[in-house]
mmCIF file of C-alpha atoms in Angstrom:
data_model
loop_
_atom_site.group_PDB
_atom_site.id
_atom_site.type_symbol
_atom_site.label_atom_id
_atom_site.label_comp_id
_atom_site.label_asym_id
_atom_site.label_seq_id
_atom_site.Cartn_x
_atom_site.Cartn_y
_atom_site.Cartn_z
ATOM 1 C CA MET A 1 11.743 -61.896 -3.567
ATOM 2 C CA SER A 2 8.912 -63.187 -6.140
ATOM 3 C CA ALA A 3 8.496 -61.841 -9.156
ATOM 4 C CA PRO A 4 5.644 -59.333 -10.095
ATOM 5 C CA THR A 5 2.886 -60.706 -12.172
ATOM 6 C CA LEU A 6 2.460 -58.791 -15.236
ATOM 7 C CA PRO A 7 -0.976 -58.370 -16.762
ATOM 8 C CA THR A 8 -2.691 -61.101 -18.623
ATOM 9 C CA VAL A 9 -3.803 -60.044 -22.249
ATOM 10 C CA SER A 10 -7.025 -61.814 -22.973
ATOM 11 C CA THR A 11 -6.602 -63.199 -26.028
ATOM 12 C CA ALA A 12 -10.709 -63.648 -27.354
ATOM 13 C CA PRO A 13 -12.296 -61.803 -29.681
ATOM 14 C CA THR A 14 -13.370 -58.244 -28.679
ATOM 15 C CA ALA A 15 -16.744 -57.313 -29.791
ATOM 16 C CA VAL A 16 -16.545 -54.490 -32.494
ATOM 17 C CA LEU A 17 -19.289 -51.674 -31.861
ATOM 18 C CA PRO A 18 -21.263 -50.540 -35.326
ATOM 19 C CA THR A 19 -20.014 -45.948 -35.586
ATOM 20 C CA PRO A 20 -22.573 -44.531 -34.836
ATOM 21 C CA VAL A 21 -23.850 -42.797 -37.792
ATOM 22 C CA ARG A 22 -25.266 -39.188 -37.945
ATOM 23 C CA PRO A 23 -28.836 -38.899 -38.808
ATOM 24 C CA HIS A 24 -29.353 -37.076 -41.858
ATOM 25 C CA ALA A 25 -32.282 -33.882 -41.085
ATOM 26 C CA PRO A 26 -35.379 -35.162 -42.816
ATOM 27 C CA THR A 27 -35.598 -34.790 -46.783
ATOM 28 C CA GLY A 28 -38.907 -32.745 -45.527
ATOM 29 C CA VAL A 29 -37.208 -30.028 -43.371
ATOM 30 C CA ALA A 30 -35.340 -27.943 -45.153
ATOM 31 C CA ALA A 31 -38.246 -27.411 -47.594
ATOM 32 C CA PRO A 32 -40.153 -25.023 -44.686
ATOM 33 C CA ARG A 33 -36.638 -23.427 -44.928
ATOM 34 C CA ARG A 34 -36.141 -22.481 -48.149
ATOM 35 C CA ARG A 35 -40.165 -21.252 -48.254
ATOM 36 C CA ALA A 36 -39.022 -19.287 -45.815
ATOM 37 C CA LEU A 37 -35.153 -17.861 -46.654
ATOM 38 C CA ARG A 38 -38.228 -16.506 -49.999
ATOM 39 C CA ALA A 39 -40.529 -15.776 -47.932
ATOM 40 C CA HIS A 40 -37.707 -13.687 -45.866
ATOM 41 C CA LEU A 41 -35.969 -12.432 -48.968
ATOM 42 C CA GLY A 42 -38.321 -8.998 -49.901
ATOM 43 C CA THR A 43 -38.849 -8.185 -46.714
ATOM 44 C CA LEU A 44 -34.932 -7.908 -46.583
ATOM 45 C CA ALA A 45 -34.682 -6.131 -50.338
ATOM 46 C CA GLY A 46 -37.499 -3.828 -49.019
ATOM 47 C CA THR A 47 -35.136 -3.223 -45.757
ATOM 48 C CA ALA A 48 -32.125 -2.748 -48.076
ATOM 49 C CA VAL A 49 -33.871 -0.052 -50.294
ATOM 50 C CA LEU A 50 -34.952 2.227 -47.025
ATOM 51 C CA ALA A 51 -31.117 1.967 -46.386
ATOM 52 C CA VAL A 52 -30.147 2.975 -49.132
ATOM 53 C CA LEU A 53 -32.513 5.751 -49.706
ATOM 54 C CA VAL A 54 -31.677 6.787 -46.133
ATOM 55 C CA TRP A 55 -28.157 6.862 -47.365
ATOM 56 C CA ARG A 56 -28.357 8.863 -50.232
ATOM 57 C CA LEU A 57 -31.641 11.378 -49.345
ATOM 58 C CA GLY A 58 -31.306 11.751 -45.497
ATOM 59 C CA THR A 59 -33.806 11.683 -42.728
ATOM 60 C CA GLY A 60 -35.370 14.809 -43.590
ATOM 61 C CA ALA A 61 -37.709 13.103 -46.150
ATOM 62 C CA PHE A 62 -38.463 11.199 -44.343
ATOM 63 C CA LEU A 63 -39.376 13.761 -41.257
ATOM 64 C CA ASP A 64 -40.804 16.881 -43.375
ATOM 65 C CA GLY A 65 -43.210 14.583 -44.968
ATOM 66 C CA LEU A 66 -45.154 12.966 -41.342
ATOM 67 C CA ARG A 67 -44.628 16.676 -40.747
ATOM 68 C CA ARG A 68 -46.681 18.010 -43.229
ATOM 69 C CA ILE A 69 -49.728 15.132 -42.784
ATOM 70 C CA ASP A 70 -52.132 17.594 -41.013
ATOM 71 C CA GLY A 71 -56.461 16.880 -39.251
ATOM 72 C CA PRO A 72 -58.374 17.858 -42.918
ATOM 73 C CA THR A 73 -55.000 15.119 -44.537
ATOM 74 C CA VAL A 74 -56.414 12.358 -42.512
ATOM 75 C CA LEU A 75 -60.146 13.052 -42.743
ATOM 76 C CA ALA A 76 -59.426 13.044 -47.209
ATOM 77 C CA ALA A 77 -57.366 9.587 -46.865
ATOM 78 C CA LEU A 78 -60.431 8.235 -44.907
ATOM 79 C CA GLY A 79 -62.874 9.339 -47.670
ATOM 80 C CA ILE A 80 -60.475 8.376 -51.012
ATOM 81 C CA GLY A 81 -60.054 5.155 -48.696
ATOM 82 C CA LEU A 82 -63.491 3.978 -47.433
ATOM 83 C CA VAL A 83 -64.480 4.696 -52.003
ATOM 84 C CA THR A 84 -61.535 1.829 -52.840
ATOM 85 C CA THR A 85 -62.398 -0.355 -49.978
ATOM 86 C CA VAL A 86 -66.164 0.051 -50.749
ATOM 87 C CA PHE A 87 -65.143 -0.417 -54.607
ATOM 88 C CA SER A 88 -62.604 -3.643 -54.249
ATOM 89 C CA ALA A 89 -64.491 -5.234 -51.763
ATOM 90 C CA TRP A 90 -67.904 -4.937 -54.507
ATOM 91 C CA ARG A 91 -65.674 -6.267 -57.404
ATOM 92 C CA TRP A 92 -65.025 -9.430 -54.530
ATOM 93 C CA THR A 93 -68.404 -10.180 -54.508
ATOM 94 C CA LEU A 94 -68.792 -10.021 -58.260
ATOM 95 C CA VAL A 95 -66.206 -12.766 -58.905
ATOM 96 C CA ALA A 96 -67.192 -14.275 -55.633
ATOM 97 C CA ARG A 97 -70.566 -14.513 -57.268
ATOM 98 C CA GLY A 98 -69.332 -15.799 -60.275
ATOM 99 C CA LEU A 99 -67.214 -18.495 -58.705
ATOM 100 C CA ARG A 100 -71.273 -19.241 -57.053
ATOM 101 C CA ILE A 101 -70.384 -18.371 -54.030
ATOM 102 C CA ARG A 102 -71.972 -16.371 -50.844
ATOM 103 C CA LEU A 103 -70.126 -13.344 -50.023
ATOM 104 C CA PRO A 104 -72.239 -10.517 -48.595
ATOM 105 C CA LEU A 105 -71.736 -7.047 -49.870
ATOM 106 C CA ALA A 106 -71.057 -5.521 -45.679
ATOM 107 C CA ALA A 107 -69.046 -8.681 -44.839
ATOM 108 C CA ALA A 108 -66.362 -7.841 -47.874
ATOM 109 C CA VAL A 109 -66.318 -4.810 -47.308
ATOM 110 C CA ALA A 110 -65.392 -4.819 -43.270
ATOM 111 C CA ASP A 111 -62.954 -8.631 -44.302
ATOM 112 C CA TYR A 112 -61.467 -5.869 -47.094
ATOM 113 C CA TYR A 113 -60.944 -3.334 -44.512
ATOM 114 C CA ARG A 114 -59.003 -6.155 -41.919
ATOM 115 C CA ALA A 115 -56.711 -7.576 -44.965
ATOM 116 C CA LEU A 116 -55.790 -3.594 -46.293
ATOM 117 C CA PHE A 117 -54.427 -3.207 -42.578
ATOM 118 C CA LEU A 118 -52.928 -6.326 -42.402
ATOM 119 C CA ASN A 119 -51.101 -5.772 -45.975
ATOM 120 C CA ALA A 120 -49.792 -2.940 -44.147
ATOM 121 C CA ALA A 121 -49.277 -3.599 -40.432
ATOM 122 C CA LEU A 122 -46.745 -6.938 -41.768
ATOM 123 C CA PRO A 123 -43.965 -7.639 -43.758
ATOM 124 C CA GLY A 124 -44.476 -9.371 -46.530
ATOM 125 C CA GLY A 125 -48.095 -6.756 -48.226
ATOM 126 C CA VAL A 126 -49.560 -9.793 -48.810
ATOM 127 C CA LEU A 127 -51.215 -11.490 -45.410
ATOM 128 C CA GLY A 128 -54.031 -9.776 -45.510
ATOM 129 C CA ASP A 129 -54.956 -11.329 -48.748
ATOM 130 C CA VAL A 130 -54.535 -14.245 -47.584
ATOM 131 C CA HIS A 131 -56.289 -14.210 -45.007
ATOM 132 C CA ARG A 132 -58.468 -14.036 -46.133
ATOM 133 C CA ALA A 133 -59.207 -15.819 -49.130
ATOM 134 C CA VAL A 134 -58.027 -18.595 -46.501
ATOM 135 C CA ARG A 135 -61.021 -17.908 -44.212
ATOM 136 C CA HIS A 136 -63.616 -17.470 -46.437
ATOM 137 C CA GLY A 137 -62.768 -20.462 -48.617
ATOM 138 C CA ARG A 138 -63.488 -22.118 -45.085
ATOM 139 C CA SER A 139 -66.117 -20.610 -44.112
ATOM 140 C CA ALA A 140 -67.746 -20.662 -47.875
ATOM 141 C CA GLY A 141 -66.619 -25.344 -47.583
ATOM 142 C CA ASP A 142 -64.826 -24.657 -50.270
ATOM 143 C CA LEU A 143 -60.581 -23.184 -49.562
ATOM 144 C CA GLY A 144 -59.651 -23.262 -53.391
ATOM 145 C CA ARG A 145 -61.845 -21.487 -54.610
ATOM 146 C CA GLY A 146 -62.625 -18.755 -52.505
ATOM 147 C CA VAL A 147 -59.105 -18.306 -52.319
ATOM 148 C CA ARG A 148 -59.098 -18.173 -56.655
ATOM 149 C CA ALA A 149 -62.238 -15.503 -56.347
ATOM 150 C CA VAL A 150 -58.827 -13.146 -54.175
ATOM 151 C CA VAL A 151 -56.702 -14.302 -57.368
ATOM 152 C CA LEU A 152 -59.231 -12.896 -59.704
ATOM 153 C CA GLU A 153 -59.839 -10.424 -57.423
ATOM 154 C CA ARG A 154 -56.242 -8.989 -57.174
ATOM 155 C CA VAL A 155 -55.620 -9.772 -61.144
ATOM 156 C CA ALA A 156 -58.218 -8.582 -62.179
ATOM 157 C CA GLY A 157 -56.866 -4.400 -60.961
ATOM 158 C CA GLN A 158 -54.362 -5.130 -61.905
ATOM 159 C CA LEU A 159 -55.058 -5.841 -65.172
ATOM 160 C CA ALA A 160 -56.435 -2.457 -64.968
ATOM 161 C CA LEU A 161 -54.303 -0.988 -63.975
ATOM 162 C CA MET A 162 -51.319 -2.550 -66.510
ATOM 163 C CA GLY A 163 -53.883 -1.031 -69.542
ATOM 164 C CA VAL A 164 -54.638 1.703 -67.743
ATOM 165 C CA GLY A 165 -50.385 2.261 -66.402
ATOM 166 C CA ALA A 166 -49.892 1.071 -70.336
ATOM 167 C CA GLY A 167 -51.680 3.701 -71.425
ATOM 168 C CA VAL A 168 -51.067 6.510 -70.004
ATOM 169 C CA LEU A 169 -46.960 5.448 -69.965
ATOM 170 C CA LEU A 170 -46.906 5.371 -74.008
ATOM 171 C CA THR A 171 -49.074 8.439 -74.306
ATOM 172 C CA MET A 172 -47.963 11.545 -71.683
ATOM 173 C CA PRO A 173 -43.936 12.729 -70.804
ATOM 174 C CA SER A 174 -42.204 10.543 -68.470
ATOM 175 C CA PRO A 175 -38.909 9.504 -67.721
ATOM 176 C CA VAL A 176 -39.619 5.657 -69.023
ATOM 177 C CA ARG A 177 -41.352 6.877 -72.213
ATOM 178 C CA ALA A 178 -38.681 6.484 -74.557
ATOM 179 C CA GLU A 179 -37.885 3.100 -73.203
ATOM 180 C CA ALA A 180 -42.189 2.040 -72.960
ATOM 181 C CA ARG A 181 -42.363 3.226 -76.522
ATOM 182 C CA HIS A 182 -39.237 0.682 -77.507
ATOM 183 C CA LEU A 183 -40.846 -1.711 -75.834
ATOM 184 C CA ALA A 184 -44.506 -2.286 -76.347
ATOM 185 C CA PRO A 185 -43.369 -3.852 -80.040
ATOM 186 C CA LEU A 186 -42.060 -6.100 -77.769
ATOM 187 C CA VAL A 187 -43.947 -7.146 -75.561
ATOM 188 C CA ALA A 188 -46.710 -7.410 -77.595
ATOM 189 C CA LEU A 189 -44.796 -9.505 -79.700
ATOM 190 C CA ALA A 190 -43.863 -11.746 -76.419
ATOM 191 C CA LEU A 191 -47.848 -12.024 -75.888
ATOM 192 C CA ALA A 192 -49.134 -12.558 -79.047
ATOM 193 C CA GLY A 193 -46.656 -15.720 -79.092
ATOM 194 C CA ALA A 194 -48.165 -16.359 -75.662
ATOM 195 C CA LEU A 195 -50.898 -16.923 -77.366
ATOM 196 C CA ALA A 196 -50.473 -18.876 -79.890
ATOM 197 C CA VAL A 197 -48.275 -22.222 -77.466
ATOM 198 C CA VAL A 198 -51.470 -21.166 -75.990
ATOM 199 C CA LEU A 199 -53.792 -22.402 -79.243
ATOM 200 C CA ALA A 200 -51.465 -25.111 -80.402
ATOM 201 C CA LEU A 201 -51.694 -26.577 -76.592
ATOM 202 C CA ARG A 202 -55.199 -26.914 -76.877
ATOM 203 C CA MET A 203 -55.692 -28.116 -81.465
ATOM 204 C CA ASN A 204 -52.786 -30.811 -79.563
ATOM 205 C CA ARG A 205 -54.713 -32.010 -76.561
ATOM 206 C CA ALA A 206 -52.939 -31.236 -73.001
ATOM 207 C CA PRO A 207 -53.122 -34.560 -70.876
ATOM 208 C CA ALA A 208 -56.120 -35.562 -69.246
ATOM 209 C CA ARG A 209 -55.927 -33.933 -66.109
ATOM 210 C CA ARG A 210 -53.908 -31.507 -67.284
ATOM 211 C CA GLY A 211 -55.915 -29.964 -69.802
ATOM 212 C CA ARG A 212 -59.056 -30.707 -67.055
ATOM 213 C CA ALA A 213 -57.569 -28.183 -64.741
ATOM 214 C CA VAL A 214 -56.651 -25.949 -67.768
ATOM 215 C CA ARG A 215 -59.961 -25.720 -68.994
ATOM 216 C CA THR A 216 -61.054 -25.655 -64.651
ATOM 217 C CA ALA A 217 -59.288 -22.432 -65.019
ATOM 218 C CA LEU A 218 -60.594 -20.382 -67.756
ATOM 219 C CA GLY A 219 -63.139 -21.248 -66.970
ATOM 220 C CA GLU A 220 -63.397 -19.535 -62.991
ATOM 221 C CA ALA A 221 -61.811 -16.599 -64.892
ATOM 222 C CA ARG A 222 -64.078 -16.832 -67.733
ATOM 223 C CA HIS A 223 -67.300 -16.590 -65.553
ATOM 224 C CA GLY A 224 -65.476 -14.583 -62.255
ATOM 225 C CA LEU A 225 -64.041 -11.950 -64.690
ATOM 226 C CA LEU A 226 -65.053 -11.929 -68.001
ATOM 227 C CA SER A 227 -69.216 -12.840 -67.685
ATOM 228 C CA ARG A 228 -71.224 -10.408 -68.954
ATOM 229 C CA ARG A 229 -73.277 -10.134 -65.929
ATOM 230 C CA ASN A 230 -69.666 -9.814 -63.879
ATOM 231 C CA LEU A 231 -67.678 -7.823 -66.834
ATOM 232 C CA PRO A 232 -69.551 -4.489 -66.426
ATOM 233 C CA GLY A 233 -69.513 -3.995 -62.610
ATOM 234 C CA ILE A 234 -66.053 -5.702 -62.541
ATOM 235 C CA ALA A 235 -64.665 -2.792 -65.146
ATOM 236 C CA LEU A 236 -65.950 0.128 -63.539
ATOM 237 C CA SER A 237 -64.956 -0.480 -60.071
ATOM 238 C CA SER A 238 -61.341 -0.848 -61.727
ATOM 239 C CA ALA A 239 -61.632 2.032 -62.103
ATOM 240 C CA VAL A 240 -62.774 3.195 -59.343
ATOM 241 C CA VAL A 241 -60.380 2.258 -57.647
ATOM 242 C CA LEU A 242 -57.337 3.688 -59.632
ATOM 243 C CA ALA A 243 -58.940 6.869 -59.959
ATOM 244 C CA GLY A 244 -59.025 6.528 -55.844
ATOM 245 C CA HIS A 245 -54.961 5.334 -56.065
ATOM 246 C CA LEU A 246 -54.296 8.420 -58.476
ATOM 247 C CA THR A 247 -56.148 10.964 -56.907
ATOM 248 C CA MET A 248 -54.320 9.579 -53.049
ATOM 249 C CA PHE A 249 -50.995 9.844 -54.628
ATOM 250 C CA VAL A 250 -51.897 13.530 -56.516
ATOM 251 C CA LEU A 251 -52.727 14.571 -52.336
ATOM 252 C CA ALA A 252 -49.748 14.054 -50.743
ATOM 253 C CA ALA A 253 -47.563 15.315 -53.784
ATOM 254 C CA ARG A 254 -49.359 18.207 -52.762
ATOM 255 C CA VAL A 255 -49.093 17.657 -48.770
ATOM 256 C CA ALA A 256 -45.536 17.128 -49.926
ATOM 257 C CA GLY A 257 -45.223 20.242 -51.228
ATOM 258 C CA SER A 258 -44.859 19.762 -54.872
ATOM 259 C CA ALA A 259 -46.940 22.237 -57.213
ATOM 260 C CA ALA A 260 -46.311 19.807 -60.792
ATOM 261 C CA SER A 261 -49.615 19.316 -62.610
ATOM 262 C CA VAL A 262 -51.935 16.398 -62.291
ATOM 263 C CA ALA A 263 -50.315 15.037 -65.667
ATOM 264 C CA ALA A 264 -46.957 15.690 -65.019
ATOM 265 C CA LEU A 265 -47.894 13.746 -61.424
ATOM 266 C CA THR A 266 -50.933 11.057 -63.566
ATOM 267 C CA PRO A 267 -47.520 9.050 -65.105
ATOM 268 C CA LEU A 268 -45.274 9.189 -61.929
ATOM 269 C CA ALA A 269 -47.700 7.628 -59.934
ATOM 270 C CA VAL A 270 -48.393 4.914 -62.186
ATOM 271 C CA LEU A 271 -44.655 3.853 -62.009
ATOM 272 C CA ALA A 272 -45.730 3.745 -58.071
ATOM 273 C CA LEU A 273 -47.816 1.679 -58.104
ATOM 274 C CA LEU A 274 -46.787 -0.514 -60.241
ATOM 275 C CA ALA A 275 -43.287 -0.548 -58.151
ATOM 276 C CA MET A 276 -46.071 -1.165 -55.062
ATOM 277 C CA GLY A 277 -47.086 -4.346 -56.553
ATOM 278 C CA LEU A 278 -43.522 -6.552 -56.752
ATOM 279 C CA PRO A 279 -43.410 -8.246 -53.974
ATOM 280 C CA LEU A 280 -40.449 -6.652 -52.411
ATOM 281 C CA ASN A 281 -41.269 -5.061 -49.690
ATOM 282 C CA VAL A 282 -42.123 -3.946 -45.672
ATOM 283 C CA GLY A 283 -45.473 -3.549 -45.401
ATOM 284 C CA GLY A 284 -45.707 -2.278 -48.849
ATOM 285 C CA TRP A 285 -42.483 0.520 -48.086
ATOM 286 C CA GLY A 286 -39.509 -0.345 -50.326
ATOM 287 C CA PRO A 287 -39.551 -0.089 -54.454
ATOM 288 C CA ARG A 288 -42.651 2.565 -54.193
ATOM 289 C CA GLU A 289 -40.116 5.433 -52.151
ATOM 290 C CA GLY A 290 -36.770 3.881 -54.369
ATOM 291 C CA VAL A 291 -39.025 4.301 -57.786
ATOM 292 C CA THR A 292 -40.591 7.283 -56.860
ATOM 293 C CA ALA A 293 -37.595 8.849 -55.450
ATOM 294 C CA TRP A 294 -35.688 7.883 -58.956
ATOM 295 C CA ALA A 295 -39.204 9.458 -60.944
ATOM 296 C CA PHE A 296 -39.349 12.119 -59.448
ATOM 297 C CA GLY A 297 -34.975 13.062 -59.836
ATOM 298 C CA ALA A 298 -35.582 11.991 -63.637
ATOM 299 C CA ALA A 299 -38.501 14.125 -64.445
ATOM 300 C CA GLY A 300 -36.813 17.039 -62.964
ATOM 301 C CA LEU A 301 -39.388 18.237 -59.612
ATOM 302 C CA GLY A 302 -36.230 16.477 -57.002
ATOM 303 C CA ALA A 303 -36.052 13.238 -55.957
ATOM 304 C CA GLY A 304 -36.553 14.715 -51.729
ATOM 305 C CA THR A 305 -39.594 15.531 -53.175
ATOM 306 C CA GLY A 306 -40.917 11.652 -54.527
ATOM 307 C CA LEU A 307 -39.509 10.999 -51.337
ATOM 308 C CA GLY A 308 -41.050 13.043 -49.489
ATOM 309 C CA VAL A 309 -44.057 11.975 -51.074
ATOM 310 C CA ALA A 310 -43.583 8.560 -51.518
ATOM 311 C CA VAL A 311 -43.863 8.446 -47.386
ATOM 312 C CA VAL A 312 -47.002 10.342 -47.725
ATOM 313 C CA TYR A 313 -48.476 8.066 -49.497
ATOM 314 C CA GLY A 314 -47.566 5.973 -47.402
ATOM 315 C CA VAL A 315 -48.729 7.309 -44.320
ATOM 316 C CA LEU A 316 -51.628 8.109 -45.791
ATOM 317 C CA SER A 317 -52.865 4.312 -47.159
ATOM 318 C CA LEU A 318 -51.880 3.594 -43.716
ATOM 319 C CA VAL A 319 -54.224 5.882 -41.801
ATOM 320 C CA ALA A 320 -57.163 4.680 -44.749
ATOM 321 C CA SER A 321 -56.500 1.163 -43.462
ATOM 322 C CA LEU A 322 -57.646 2.236 -39.883
ATOM 323 C CA PRO A 323 -61.048 0.545 -40.234
ATOM 324 C CA GLY A 324 -59.646 -1.737 -40.053
ATOM 325 C CA VAL A 325 -58.817 -2.017 -36.671
ATOM 326 C CA ALA A 326 -61.439 -1.453 -35.748
ATOM 327 C CA VAL A 327 -63.143 -4.800 -37.563
ATOM 328 C CA LEU A 328 -59.750 -6.999 -36.058
ATOM 329 C CA VAL A 329 -60.604 -5.375 -32.317
ATOM 330 C CA GLY A 330 -64.818 -5.674 -32.623
ATOM 331 C CA ARG A 331 -64.826 -9.710 -34.176
ATOM 332 C CA ARG A 332 -62.343 -10.459 -30.843
ATOM 333 C CA TYR A 333 -64.563 -9.017 -28.611
ATOM 334 C CA ALA A 334 -67.689 -10.495 -30.448
ATOM 335 C CA ALA A 335 -66.447 -13.491 -30.752
ATOM 336 C CA ARG A 336 -65.262 -14.105 -27.196
ATOM 337 C CA TYR A 337 -68.220 -13.449 -25.365
ATOM 338 C CA THR A 338 -71.041 -14.419 -27.538
ATOM 339 C CA ARG A 339 -71.950 -17.587 -25.498
ATOM 340 C CA SER A 340 -73.855 -20.360 -27.637
ATOM 341 C CA PRO A 341 -77.214 -20.538 -26.488
ATOM 342 C CA SER A 342 -77.519 -24.509 -26.227
ATOM 343 C CA GLU A 343 -74.400 -23.913 -23.099
ATOM 344 C CA PRO A 344 -76.399 -23.560 -20.530
ATOM 345 C CA SER A 345 -76.157 -21.072 -18.092
ATOM 346 C CA GLU A 346 -75.057 -23.295 -14.334
ATOM 347 C CA PRO A 347 -74.613 -26.652 -14.297
ATOM 348 C CA SER A 348 -76.944 -29.243 -13.031
ATOM 349 C CA GLU A 349 -76.519 -31.757 -10.900
ATOM 350 C CA SER A 350 -75.936 -34.428 -13.536
ATOM 351 C CA SER A 351 -73.292 -32.210 -15.229
ATOM 352 C CA TYR A 352 -70.645 -33.210 -12.351
ATOM 353 C CA VAL A 353 -69.396 -37.056 -12.845
ATOM 354 C CA ASP A 354 -67.423 -38.119 -9.263
ATOM 355 C CA GLY A 355 -67.295 -34.167 -7.935
ATOM 356 C CA VAL A 356 -65.135 -32.839 -11.329
ATOM 357 C CA PRO A 357 -67.688 -31.289 -13.986
ATOM 358 C CA ALA A 358 -69.078 -33.473 -17.030
ATOM 359 C CA VAL A 359 -67.449 -30.282 -19.385
ATOM 360 C CA SER A 360 -63.790 -30.634 -18.255
ATOM 361 C CA ALA A 361 -64.197 -34.503 -17.682
ATOM 362 C CA VAL A 362 -65.089 -35.257 -20.941
ATOM 363 C CA SER A 363 -62.976 -32.375 -22.334
ATOM 364 C CA SER A 364 -60.128 -33.424 -20.523
ATOM 365 C CA ALA A 365 -60.214 -36.658 -21.688
ATOM 366 C CA LYS A 366 -60.635 -35.912 -24.999
ATOM 367 C CA TYR A 367 -57.021 -33.305 -25.636
ATOM 368 C CA SER A 368 -54.706 -34.302 -23.545
ATOM 369 C CA PRO A 369 -51.362 -31.691 -22.664
ATOM 370 C CA LYS A 370 -50.389 -32.022 -26.431
ATOM 371 C CA GLU A 371 -52.581 -31.990 -28.312
ATOM 372 C CA SER A 372 -53.716 -28.981 -26.690
ATOM 373 C CA ALA A 373 -50.848 -27.674 -27.548
ATOM 374 C CA ARG A 374 -50.728 -28.285 -30.856
ATOM 375 C CA LEU A 375 -54.607 -26.971 -31.618
ATOM 376 C CA SER A 376 -52.877 -23.880 -29.545
ATOM 377 C CA SER A 377 -50.335 -22.879 -31.980
ATOM 378 C CA SER A 378 -51.962 -24.361 -35.487
ATOM 379 C CA SER A 379 -54.174 -21.447 -34.076
ATOM 380 C CA PHE A 380 -52.267 -18.927 -34.058
ATOM 381 C CA PRO A 381 -52.626 -15.724 -35.412
ATOM 382 C CA PHE A 382 -55.744 -16.391 -36.901
ATOM 383 C CA SER A 383 -58.287 -19.012 -35.589
ATOM 384 C CA ALA A 384 -61.357 -18.574 -36.554
ATOM 385 C CA GLU A 385 -65.719 -19.947 -36.703
ATOM 386 C CA PRO A 386 -67.281 -20.059 -39.929
ATOM 387 C CA SER A 387 -69.968 -18.689 -39.424
ATOM 388 C CA GLU A 388 -73.209 -17.849 -43.004
ATOM 389 C CA GLY A 389 -70.387 -18.520 -45.830
ATOM 390 C CA ARG A 390 -69.188 -15.303 -45.026
ATOM 391 C CA PRO A 391 -65.303 -15.108 -43.789
ATOM 392 C CA MET A 392 -64.560 -16.399 -40.374
ATOM 393 C CA THR A 393 -64.414 -14.323 -37.038
ATOM 394 C CA PRO A 394 -60.686 -13.773 -36.303
ATOM 395 C CA GLU A 395 -59.972 -15.022 -32.065
ATOM 396 C CA SER A 396 -56.273 -13.943 -31.732
ATOM 397 C CA VAL A 397 -55.436 -11.568 -33.728
#
């Protein structure tokens, strides 16, 4: 027998394959994730506040407040909402005029209603304002200026609330009057220090680019809010809007069964309105209910009653914004069924290329499936076309 043959081992050098390196995520991907996380933190915080209120006070206050809303209450909420919306839109037109942007009052009222409904229906409580800012800026041909007009309009409302609220909380009996009086000197010193810093930077002449940006922002704020032509109207509209919100709160308190006087309810309403400005809510719900329940409990009016008042106020605010649904539906219908005057009703013989309509041939050649998908995704959830300097018309809402 022959000996078994052993396998031969090659002594030639073998090629060493490089170790595959796991590709790291691009740095630009982490930033959108962080922004999305911050955007959802407000919704999570508002949901947590509501969950704690339900756990501590039960669902009876929520359901009892909803059962008390009747037809006359709904009509009163719609009337108050009409007044506050018209004056808010007027304030917006004044600010836009100060920034040299054309905005008719009728279009501003419609767009403001739409923004109020989106604020109340979508998480975050500000998406409606973002939508009207972007669309109006694009339709006006200056996105930055359109956005700044909305920002200044909202700032005007917040300044009116803080000014009136400071006076109310410092003078009228409330659970926070003692704390407000202790904090008032500190706040005054902080504002004086901030003003001194601004003046010092202005005297030292900041760098050219930064100095131009600061001067542009201050100039727009001066022309949009503080000019002789705009200041009286902005002050009047802000006062009427704030009075409307306080009236709505008193109406909600009466519907919820509270017999407290208007003088006792006013500082509590101011606290609730200030809490609504916090970006930690779900369509406006969350901090308002928590602060109102605490304020009513601290004032001896019952935390459950305060929660019921906040619930009724939230529902009435949503009812007051319901005309925004008609604006959304009407503009979507108009955008879908309104045809361009230059579009032919029927294609002629010359409109065909190799038996295919020319319009279809051109559109199929111009847009690939990938490009069409990109365009459709970029228009979600809002799509619009500019028209006559007014905010654009949504097509996909």
